[in-house]
Short mmCIF file of C-alpha atoms and ligand atoms in Angstrom, two decimals:
data_model
loop_
_atom_site.label_atom_id
_atom_site.label_comp_id
_atom_site.label_asym_id
_atom_site.label_seq_id
_atom_site.Cartn_x
_atom_site.Cartn_y
_atom_site.Cartn_z
CA MET T 1 -61.54 38.44 -33.88
CA SER T 2 -59.91 38.35 -31.32
CA LYS T 3 -55.94 39.12 -31.45
CA THR T 4 -52.95 38.35 -28.90
CA GLN T 5 -50.66 41.34 -29.41
CA TYR T 6 -47.11 42.22 -28.70
CA TYR T 7 -47.54 46.50 -28.81
CA ALA T 8 -43.94 48.11 -27.31
CA ALA T 9 -42.20 50.30 -27.51
CA ALA T 10 -38.55 49.11 -28.87
CA THR T 11 -35.28 51.61 -29.79
CA LEU T 12 -33.76 51.82 -33.47
CA ASP T 13 -31.78 49.22 -32.23
CA GLY T 14 -34.17 46.79 -30.94
CA TYR T 15 -34.15 47.06 -27.63
CA ILE T 16 -37.11 48.33 -24.73
CA ALA T 17 -35.43 48.87 -21.79
CA GLU T 18 -31.46 49.33 -20.78
CA ALA T 19 -30.25 46.72 -19.01
CA ASP T 20 -31.27 48.18 -15.47
CA ASP T 21 -34.46 48.29 -16.82
CA THR T 22 -35.03 51.93 -16.75
CA LEU T 23 -36.57 53.57 -19.81
CA GLY T 24 -35.73 57.15 -19.58
CA TRP T 25 -34.53 57.25 -23.46
CA LEU T 26 -38.89 56.47 -24.06
CA LEU T 27 -39.90 58.81 -20.99
CA ASP T 28 -37.44 61.56 -21.99
CA TYR T 29 -37.99 61.39 -25.68
CA ASP T 30 -38.76 64.53 -27.59
CA GLY T 31 -38.60 64.70 -30.99
CA SER T 32 -41.22 66.03 -34.01
CA TYR T 33 -41.15 64.42 -37.56
CA GLU T 34 -42.99 67.30 -40.05
CA GLY T 35 -43.46 65.18 -43.03
CA GLU T 36 -46.88 65.20 -44.81
CA ASP T 37 -47.17 61.43 -44.22
CA ALA T 38 -47.06 62.33 -40.82
CA GLU T 39 -50.16 60.64 -38.01
CA PRO T 40 -50.13 63.29 -34.48
CA ILE T 41 -48.98 60.15 -31.46
CA LYS T 42 -51.39 61.66 -29.43
CA GLY T 43 -54.00 59.48 -29.13
CA SER T 44 -52.08 56.90 -30.87
CA TYR T 45 -52.25 54.40 -27.71
CA GLU T 46 -55.70 54.89 -26.15
CA ARG T 47 -56.85 53.67 -29.83
CA PHE T 48 -54.86 50.91 -29.32
CA TYR T 49 -55.91 50.28 -25.50
CA ASP T 50 -59.59 50.71 -26.60
CA ASP T 51 -59.25 47.53 -28.20
CA VAL T 52 -57.86 45.70 -25.18
CA GLY T 53 -60.13 42.74 -22.99
CA ALA T 54 -57.21 41.62 -20.77
CA LEU T 55 -53.33 42.18 -20.33
CA VAL T 56 -50.38 39.95 -19.88
CA SER T 57 -46.65 40.42 -18.36
CA GLY T 58 -43.78 39.45 -16.98
CA SER T 59 -43.18 40.15 -13.31
CA THR T 60 -39.77 42.37 -14.23
CA THR T 61 -42.04 44.77 -16.03
CA TYR T 62 -45.12 44.05 -13.85
CA GLU T 63 -42.58 45.65 -11.21
CA TRP T 64 -41.00 48.77 -13.18
CA VAL T 65 -45.25 49.11 -13.37
CA LEU T 66 -45.47 49.31 -9.90
CA ASP T 67 -43.00 50.90 -9.07
CA HIS T 68 -43.72 53.89 -11.38
CA MET T 69 -47.01 54.04 -9.75
CA ALA T 70 -45.10 54.13 -6.92
CA ARG T 71 -42.67 57.32 -7.76
CA ARG T 72 -45.19 59.01 -8.57
CA GLY T 73 -48.42 58.16 -6.82
CA GLY T 74 -50.20 57.50 -9.96
CA GLU T 75 -53.00 54.34 -9.45
CA TRP T 76 -53.38 50.89 -12.24
CA PRO T 77 -53.15 51.62 -15.13
CA TYR T 78 -54.84 48.79 -16.40
CA ASN T 79 -57.95 49.49 -13.37
CA GLY T 80 -60.85 46.99 -15.30
CA LYS T 81 -58.83 45.31 -18.05
CA PRO T 82 -57.79 41.42 -15.97
CA THR T 83 -53.86 41.29 -16.78
CA TRP T 84 -51.86 37.65 -16.02
CA VAL T 85 -48.72 38.10 -14.15
CA LEU T 86 -46.00 35.65 -15.16
CA SER T 87 -43.79 34.71 -11.35
CA SER T 88 -42.35 32.04 -9.56
CA ARG T 89 -42.68 34.21 -6.62
CA ASP T 90 -45.39 36.69 -4.05
CA LEU T 91 -45.22 39.49 -5.89
CA ALA T 92 -47.50 42.34 -3.95
CA LEU T 93 -50.80 43.57 -6.04
CA PRO T 94 -51.90 46.62 -6.33
CA GLU T 95 -54.52 48.26 -4.78
CA GLY T 96 -57.69 50.13 -5.68
CA GLU T 97 -61.34 50.03 -7.31
CA GLY T 98 -61.16 47.67 -10.61
CA VAL T 99 -58.14 45.81 -9.95
CA ASP T 100 -57.71 42.52 -11.29
CA VAL T 101 -54.63 41.20 -11.32
CA ARG T 102 -52.92 37.58 -11.48
CA ILE T 103 -50.41 36.35 -10.44
CA VAL T 104 -49.68 32.86 -12.33
CA ASN T 105 -46.38 29.53 -12.46
CA ALA T 106 -47.40 27.98 -15.07
CA PRO T 107 -46.13 27.34 -18.90
CA VAL T 108 -47.81 30.20 -22.00
CA GLU T 109 -49.12 27.26 -23.47
CA ASP T 110 -51.63 26.41 -20.20
CA LEU T 111 -52.79 29.88 -19.64
CA HIS T 112 -53.79 31.28 -22.92
CA GLY T 113 -57.46 30.02 -24.00
CA GLU T 114 -57.91 31.91 -20.56
CA MET T 115 -56.58 35.26 -21.35
CA LEU T 116 -57.92 34.87 -24.78
CA ALA T 117 -61.59 33.91 -23.38
CA THR T 118 -61.54 36.34 -20.45
CA ALA T 119 -61.02 39.61 -23.40
CA GLY T 120 -63.91 38.62 -25.26
CA ASP T 121 -64.37 39.74 -28.37
CA ARG T 122 -61.39 42.77 -27.98
CA ASN T 123 -57.43 41.84 -28.30
CA LEU T 124 -55.18 39.96 -26.09
CA TRP T 125 -52.03 42.83 -25.15
CA VAL T 126 -48.36 41.00 -24.13
CA LEU T 127 -47.61 43.65 -22.52
CA GLY T 128 -43.88 42.52 -22.62
CA GLY T 129 -40.75 41.92 -21.99
CA GLY T 130 -38.78 39.90 -24.67
CA ASN T 131 -38.72 37.08 -22.41
CA ILE T 132 -42.42 36.85 -21.95
CA ALA T 133 -42.50 37.74 -25.17
CA SER T 134 -40.40 34.85 -26.87
CA GLN T 135 -42.63 31.94 -25.01
CA PHE T 136 -45.02 33.97 -26.78
CA ALA T 137 -43.82 33.41 -29.76
CA ASP T 138 -41.86 29.61 -29.87
CA ALA T 139 -46.07 29.07 -29.08
CA GLY T 140 -46.98 30.10 -31.98
CA LEU T 141 -49.11 32.39 -30.28
CA LEU T 142 -48.68 35.75 -31.44
CA ASP T 143 -51.30 36.95 -34.26
CA GLU T 144 -49.21 40.33 -34.84
CA LEU T 145 -45.99 42.68 -33.52
CA LEU T 146 -46.63 45.65 -32.81
CA VAL T 147 -43.57 47.92 -32.77
CA THR T 148 -42.83 51.93 -31.82
CA VAL T 149 -39.13 52.63 -33.07
CA VAL T 150 -37.71 55.47 -31.16
CA PRO T 151 -34.97 57.62 -32.86
CA VAL T 152 -32.52 55.60 -30.27
CA ILE T 153 -29.55 53.73 -29.71
CA LEU T 154 -28.47 52.47 -26.28
CA GLY T 155 -26.35 49.90 -28.35
CA SER T 156 -27.53 47.22 -25.56
CA GLY T 157 -29.90 46.46 -23.20
CA LYS T 158 -33.09 44.51 -23.00
CA PRO T 159 -34.45 43.17 -26.15
CA LEU T 160 -37.11 42.62 -28.24
CA PHE T 161 -37.43 38.93 -27.76
CA ASP T 162 -35.24 37.39 -26.01
CA ARG T 163 -34.33 34.80 -29.22
CA ARG T 164 -34.24 34.13 -32.82
CA LEU T 165 -37.70 33.49 -33.53
CA PRO T 166 -37.01 30.50 -36.68
CA GLY T 167 -39.44 30.11 -39.65
CA GLU T 168 -40.74 32.49 -42.02
CA PRO T 169 -40.36 36.38 -42.03
CA MET T 170 -42.50 38.51 -40.12
CA GLN T 171 -45.21 40.03 -43.22
CA LEU T 172 -45.88 43.36 -42.50
CA THR T 173 -49.10 44.89 -42.88
CA GLY T 174 -48.23 48.43 -41.67
CA ALA T 175 -46.02 51.27 -41.05
CA ARG T 176 -47.96 55.22 -39.30
CA PRO T 177 -44.84 58.00 -38.79
CA PHE T 178 -45.42 59.78 -36.34
CA ASP T 179 -45.65 63.89 -35.95
CA SER T 180 -43.02 62.62 -32.61
CA GLY T 181 -40.46 60.81 -34.63
CA MET T 182 -41.57 57.74 -34.09
CA VAL T 183 -43.16 54.90 -36.53
CA GLU T 184 -45.08 51.90 -35.54
CA LEU T 185 -44.59 49.34 -37.74
CA ARG T 186 -46.78 45.96 -37.38
CA TYR T 187 -46.61 43.31 -38.38
CA GLU T 188 -48.50 39.86 -37.84
CA MET T 189 -46.38 37.04 -37.03
CA ARG T 190 -48.21 34.27 -37.70
CA ARG T 191 -48.35 32.73 -41.12
CA GLU T 192 -50.26 29.96 -43.00
CA PRO T 193 -47.13 28.15 -43.63
CA ALA T 194 -45.73 27.97 -47.01
CA PRO T 195 -47.03 26.04 -49.79
CA GLY T 196 -45.79 22.04 -50.18
N1 NAP G 201 -40.56 49.72 -24.34
C1 NAP G 201 -41.30 49.33 -24.45
O1 NAP G 201 -42.69 49.17 -24.43
C2 NAP G 201 -41.37 47.73 -22.90
C3 NAP G 201 -42.85 46.98 -23.01
C4 NAP G 201 -42.48 46.17 -21.95
C5 NAP G 201 -41.32 45.15 -20.72
N2 NAP G 201 -40.18 46.36 -20.75
C6 NAP G 201 -39.32 46.83 -20.26
O2 NAP G 201 -38.92 45.26 -20.78
C7 NAP G 201 -38.13 45.24 -19.16
C8 NAP G 201 -38.44 43.54 -19.22
O3 NAP G 201 -38.34 43.03 -20.10
P1 NAP G 201 -37.63 41.46 -19.28
O4 NAP G 201 -37.74 40.10 -20.62
O5 NAP G 201 -36.05 41.66 -18.51
O6 NAP G 201 -38.69 40.72 -18.16
P2 NAP G 201 -40.06 40.38 -18.19
O7 NAP G 201 -40.95 39.27 -19.34
O8 NAP G 201 -41.01 41.13 -18.01
O9 NAP G 201 -40.17 39.15 -17.20
C9 NAP G 201 -39.23 37.97 -16.88
C10 NAP G 201 -40.25 37.59 -15.64
O10 NAP G 201 -41.56 37.08 -15.58
C11 NAP G 201 -41.58 35.49 -14.75
N3 NAP G 201 -41.66 34.65 -15.64
C12 NAP G 201 -41.17 34.70 -17.49
N4 NAP G 201 -42.68 33.32 -16.65
C13 NAP G 201 -42.94 32.84 -16.61
C14 NAP G 201 -43.65 31.62 -16.88
N5 NAP G 201 -44.01 31.12 -18.11
N6 NAP G 201 -44.32 31.28 -15.23
C15 NAP G 201 -43.76 32.15 -14.81
N7 NAP G 201 -42.53 32.81 -14.45
C16 NAP G 201 -42.08 33.84 -15.62
C17 NAP G 201 -39.92 35.15 -14.38
O11 NAP G 201 -38.86 36.29 -13.09
P3 NAP G 201 -39.86 35.14 -11.47
O12 NAP G 201 -40.40 33.68 -12.22
O13 NAP G 201 -38.59 35.67 -11.04
O14 NAP G 201 -41.35 36.06 -11.06
C18 NAP G 201 -39.02 35.89 -15.83
O15 NAP G 201 -37.81 36.14 -15.42
C19 NAP G 201 -38.96 45.98 -18.13
O16 NAP G 201 -37.74 47.22 -18.74
C20 NAP G 201 -39.38 46.95 -18.55
O17 NAP G 201 -40.18 47.88 -18.38
C21 NAP G 201 -40.29 47.86 -22.10
#
């Protein structure tokens, strides 16, 4: 069944970007782990991405992706997958065949049904950042959190979520240590109400 998943990489102290939106801590990370349970990091993103049918991003994250593309001379990385970008502004669109970017200004509750329908039998990836992740969580629309923890401490920056999530604790459903020293934690977000 199709799921709404927030999939992101975070530092050990819970940040997804520096305060100035740079990601050197992630892009330049070069660690290792040689434990017997280490899984190859190579291919793990591709396996996740194969099951993605549509994406939704905040405008700050989108602008980071566009800037990254421009600096590296690369292509839009989500070709062939419909991508909603939440913004109150008139943002530039990437060019290229297969690009499907939809800039929208609306509460996430009003958009979620259409996003899921478009994802079909695959999943909706909430790309981030913490600002939109909190909107999805507040509305009870996140099924899963997949966070790849990078053993780096920033001390400050942009948080995984913008604000506290009240209610039941999340349910851990998986933990995978990678040969890079990163660890993927998987949590179920939406839980049945406690009996009584
Ligand atoms: N480490 C990772 O895996 C990871 C993953 C994702 C993002 N990031 C990083 O996180 C940082 C961005 O996170 P963030 O939380 O600051 O920002 P964000 O969630 O990417 O974007 C927030 C912005 O989106 C617009 N927006 C949000 N909800 C909206 C709605 N319902 N309707 C219309 N517009 C809406 C607003 O800006 P406007 O209306 O002004 O456009 C808002 O300020 C970036 O540096 C990004 O690279 C890292």
